[in-house]
Amino acid sequence: MSRSSRTIYVGNLPGDIKEREIEDLFYKYGRIIDIDLKLPPRPPGYAFIEFEDARDAEDAIRGRDGYNFDGNRLR
């Protein structure tokens, strides 16, 4: 199984988000292997989240795409 099929992109994150908050948003979809959080000087931030299983990654995309987090619609 390729790593790319288990990794999702999450965009439009608030500039002050913490890795723990991302984990709290996504842990219910499956076991998270890695979170690569990117906070550029100008928001929005983004992250790559790697799940143990590709089906969990797909579920996370379906469950959180468009989700309103702290006034930001996640992509």
Short mmCIF file of N, CA and C in Angstrom, two decimals:
data_model
loop_
_atom_site.label_atom_id
_atom_site.label_comp_id
_atom_site.label_asym_id
_atom_site.label_seq_id
_atom_site.Cartn_x
_atom_site.Cartn_y
_atom_site.Cartn_z
N MET A 1 0.85 -1.18 0.00
CA MET A 1 0.00 0.00 0.00
C MET A 1 0.90 1.24 0.00
N SER A 2 0.60 2.16 -0.89
CA SER A 2 1.46 3.34 -0.98
C SER A 2 1.14 4.34 0.12
N ARG A 3 2.15 5.05 0.51
CA ARG A 3 1.99 6.06 1.55
C ARG A 3 1.04 7.16 1.09
N SER A 4 1.08 7.49 -0.21
CA SER A 4 0.26 8.60 -0.71
C SER A 4 -1.23 8.30 -0.58
N SER A 5 -1.63 7.04 -0.68
CA SER A 5 -3.06 6.72 -0.56
C SER A 5 -3.53 6.80 0.89
N ARG A 6 -2.59 6.85 1.82
CA ARG A 6 -2.95 6.94 3.24
C ARG A 6 -2.78 8.36 3.78
N THR A 7 -2.28 9.26 2.95
CA THR A 7 -1.99 10.62 3.40
C THR A 7 -2.99 11.59 2.80
N ILE A 8 -3.54 12.46 3.64
CA ILE A 8 -4.49 13.46 3.16
C ILE A 8 -3.92 14.86 3.38
N TYR A 9 -4.38 15.76 2.54
CA TYR A 9 -4.05 17.19 2.66
C TYR A 9 -5.21 17.87 3.36
N VAL A 10 -4.91 18.72 4.33
CA VAL A 10 -5.94 19.51 5.00
C VAL A 10 -5.52 20.97 4.87
N GLY A 11 -6.34 21.75 4.18
CA GLY A 11 -6.02 23.15 3.95
C GLY A 11 -6.96 24.09 4.68
N ASN A 12 -6.60 25.35 4.66
CA ASN A 12 -7.38 26.43 5.26
C ASN A 12 -7.43 26.34 6.79
N LEU A 13 -6.30 25.98 7.38
CA LEU A 13 -6.22 25.89 8.85
C LEU A 13 -5.91 27.25 9.45
N PRO A 14 -6.44 27.54 10.64
CA PRO A 14 -6.09 28.81 11.30
C PRO A 14 -4.60 28.88 11.59
N GLY A 15 -4.05 30.09 11.57
CA GLY A 15 -2.61 30.28 11.74
C GLY A 15 -2.08 29.92 13.11
N ASP A 16 -2.97 29.77 14.09
CA ASP A 16 -2.52 29.46 15.46
C ASP A 16 -2.86 28.04 15.90
N ILE A 17 -3.21 27.18 14.93
CA ILE A 17 -3.61 25.80 15.28
C ILE A 17 -2.40 25.01 15.78
N LYS A 18 -2.67 24.09 16.66
CA LYS A 18 -1.64 23.21 17.21
C LYS A 18 -1.85 21.79 16.66
N GLU A 19 -0.76 21.03 16.63
CA GLU A 19 -0.84 19.66 16.13
C GLU A 19 -1.87 18.85 16.91
N ARG A 20 -1.95 19.08 18.20
CA ARG A 20 -2.90 18.35 19.05
C ARG A 20 -4.35 18.60 18.61
N GLU A 21 -4.65 19.83 18.18
CA GLU A 21 -6.00 20.14 17.73
C GLU A 21 -6.33 19.38 16.43
N ILE A 22 -5.36 19.24 15.57
CA ILE A 22 -5.56 18.47 14.34
C ILE A 22 -5.81 17.00 14.69
N GLU A 23 -5.02 16.50 15.62
CA GLU A 23 -5.21 15.12 16.07
C GLU A 23 -6.62 14.93 16.63
N ASP A 24 -7.08 15.88 17.43
CA ASP A 24 -8.43 15.80 18.00
C ASP A 24 -9.51 15.79 16.92
N LEU A 25 -9.28 16.51 15.82
CA LEU A 25 -10.25 16.57 14.73
C LEU A 25 -10.32 15.27 13.93
N PHE A 26 -9.21 14.55 13.86
CA PHE A 26 -9.13 13.42 12.93
C PHE A 26 -8.96 12.04 13.57
N TYR A 27 -8.68 11.96 14.87
CA TYR A 27 -8.38 10.64 15.46
C TYR A 27 -9.53 9.65 15.33
N LYS A 28 -10.76 10.15 15.29
CA LYS A 28 -11.91 9.23 15.25
C LYS A 28 -12.02 8.46 13.93
N TYR A 29 -11.26 8.88 12.92
CA TYR A 29 -11.33 8.19 11.63
C TYR A 29 -10.36 7.01 11.54
N GLY A 30 -9.41 6.96 12.43
CA GLY A 30 -8.46 5.84 12.41
C GLY A 30 -7.14 6.25 13.02
N ARG A 31 -6.24 5.27 13.09
CA ARG A 31 -4.92 5.51 13.70
C ARG A 31 -4.07 6.43 12.83
N ILE A 32 -3.61 7.52 13.43
CA ILE A 32 -2.78 8.50 12.73
C ILE A 32 -1.31 8.13 12.93
N ILE A 33 -0.58 8.04 11.83
CA ILE A 33 0.85 7.72 11.86
C ILE A 33 1.68 8.99 12.02
N ASP A 34 1.29 10.03 11.27
CA ASP A 34 2.10 11.25 11.27
C ASP A 34 1.25 12.46 10.89
N ILE A 35 1.57 13.61 11.50
CA ILE A 35 0.97 14.88 11.14
C ILE A 35 2.11 15.84 10.80
N ASP A 36 2.08 16.34 9.58
CA ASP A 36 3.09 17.30 9.13
C ASP A 36 2.39 18.65 8.97
N LEU A 37 2.48 19.48 10.01
CA LEU A 37 1.79 20.76 10.07
C LEU A 37 2.67 21.86 9.49
N LYS A 38 2.10 22.65 8.60
CA LYS A 38 2.83 23.75 7.96
C LYS A 38 2.09 25.05 8.28
N LEU A 39 2.78 25.95 8.97
CA LEU A 39 2.20 27.25 9.30
C LEU A 39 3.06 28.35 8.66
N PRO A 40 2.69 28.77 7.46
CA PRO A 40 3.47 29.81 6.79
C PRO A 40 3.28 31.16 7.50
N PRO A 41 4.14 32.14 7.20
CA PRO A 41 4.03 33.45 7.84
C PRO A 41 2.66 34.09 7.65
N ARG A 42 2.04 33.82 6.52
CA ARG A 42 0.68 34.34 6.29
C ARG A 42 -0.29 33.18 6.21
N PRO A 43 -1.31 33.16 7.08
CA PRO A 43 -2.31 32.08 7.03
C PRO A 43 -2.99 32.07 5.67
N PRO A 44 -3.63 30.98 5.29
CA PRO A 44 -3.94 29.83 6.14
C PRO A 44 -2.81 28.80 6.19
N GLY A 45 -2.85 28.03 7.25
CA GLY A 45 -1.94 26.91 7.39
C GLY A 45 -2.50 25.68 6.70
N TYR A 46 -1.68 24.65 6.64
CA TYR A 46 -2.13 23.38 6.06
C TYR A 46 -1.36 22.25 6.71
N ALA A 47 -1.84 21.04 6.47
CA ALA A 47 -1.19 19.87 7.06
C ALA A 47 -1.36 18.66 6.15
N PHE A 48 -0.44 17.73 6.33
CA PHE A 48 -0.55 16.41 5.71
C PHE A 48 -0.70 15.42 6.85
N ILE A 49 -1.74 14.61 6.79
CA ILE A 49 -2.00 13.64 7.85
C ILE A 49 -1.92 12.25 7.24
N GLU A 50 -1.04 11.43 7.81
CA GLU A 50 -0.89 10.06 7.32
C GLU A 50 -1.61 9.11 8.28
N PHE A 51 -2.52 8.33 7.73
CA PHE A 51 -3.25 7.32 8.49
C PHE A 51 -2.61 5.95 8.28
N GLU A 52 -2.91 5.04 9.18
CA GLU A 52 -2.40 3.68 9.05
C GLU A 52 -3.06 2.96 7.87
N ASP A 53 -4.31 3.31 7.58
CA ASP A 53 -5.10 2.60 6.57
C ASP A 53 -5.69 3.60 5.57
N ALA A 54 -5.66 3.26 4.29
CA ALA A 54 -6.18 4.14 3.24
C ALA A 54 -7.68 4.39 3.41
N ARG A 55 -8.41 3.39 3.87
CA ARG A 55 -9.87 3.58 4.07
C ARG A 55 -10.13 4.63 5.13
N ASP A 56 -9.29 4.68 6.15
CA ASP A 56 -9.44 5.71 7.19
C ASP A 56 -9.20 7.10 6.60
N ALA A 57 -8.23 7.21 5.72
CA ALA A 57 -7.94 8.49 5.06
C ALA A 57 -9.14 8.93 4.23
N GLU A 58 -9.75 8.00 3.50
CA GLU A 58 -10.94 8.32 2.71
C GLU A 58 -12.09 8.77 3.60
N ASP A 59 -12.28 8.07 4.71
CA ASP A 59 -13.34 8.45 5.65
C ASP A 59 -13.11 9.85 6.21
N ALA A 60 -11.86 10.16 6.50
CA ALA A 60 -11.52 11.48 7.05
C ALA A 60 -11.82 12.59 6.05
N ILE A 61 -11.52 12.32 4.78
CA ILE A 61 -11.81 13.30 3.74
C ILE A 61 -13.32 13.54 3.65
N ARG A 62 -14.09 12.47 3.61
CA ARG A 62 -15.54 12.60 3.53
C ARG A 62 -16.11 13.32 4.75
N GLY A 63 -15.54 13.01 5.92
CA GLY A 63 -16.10 13.55 7.16
C GLY A 63 -15.70 14.98 7.46
N ARG A 64 -14.57 15.43 6.97
CA ARG A 64 -14.08 16.76 7.36
C ARG A 64 -13.97 17.77 6.22
N ASP A 65 -14.20 17.36 4.97
CA ASP A 65 -14.15 18.33 3.87
C ASP A 65 -15.28 19.34 4.04
N GLY A 66 -14.94 20.62 4.12
CA GLY A 66 -15.94 21.66 4.30
C GLY A 66 -16.31 21.91 5.76
N TYR A 67 -15.72 21.15 6.67
CA TYR A 67 -16.00 21.29 8.10
C TYR A 67 -15.58 22.67 8.60
N ASN A 68 -16.44 23.29 9.39
CA ASN A 68 -16.14 24.61 9.93
C ASN A 68 -15.34 24.46 11.22
N PHE A 69 -14.08 24.84 11.19
CA PHE A 69 -13.23 24.78 12.37
C PHE A 69 -12.75 26.19 12.70
N ASP A 70 -13.19 26.69 13.81
CA ASP A 70 -12.74 28.01 14.29
C ASP A 70 -12.96 29.09 13.22
N GLY A 71 -14.10 29.00 12.52
CA GLY A 71 -14.41 29.98 11.48
C GLY A 71 -13.77 29.73 10.14
N ASN A 72 -13.01 28.66 10.01
CA ASN A 72 -12.35 28.31 8.74
C ASN A 72 -12.97 27.04 8.19
N ARG A 73 -13.32 27.06 6.90
CA ARG A 73 -13.84 25.84 6.26
C ARG A 73 -12.67 25.00 5.78
N LEU A 74 -12.52 23.83 6.38
CA LEU A 74 -11.41 22.94 6.01
C LEU A 74 -11.59 22.42 4.60
N ARG A 75 -10.46 22.26 3.93
CA ARG A 75 -10.47 21.65 2.59
C ARG A 75 -9.68 20.36 2.66
#
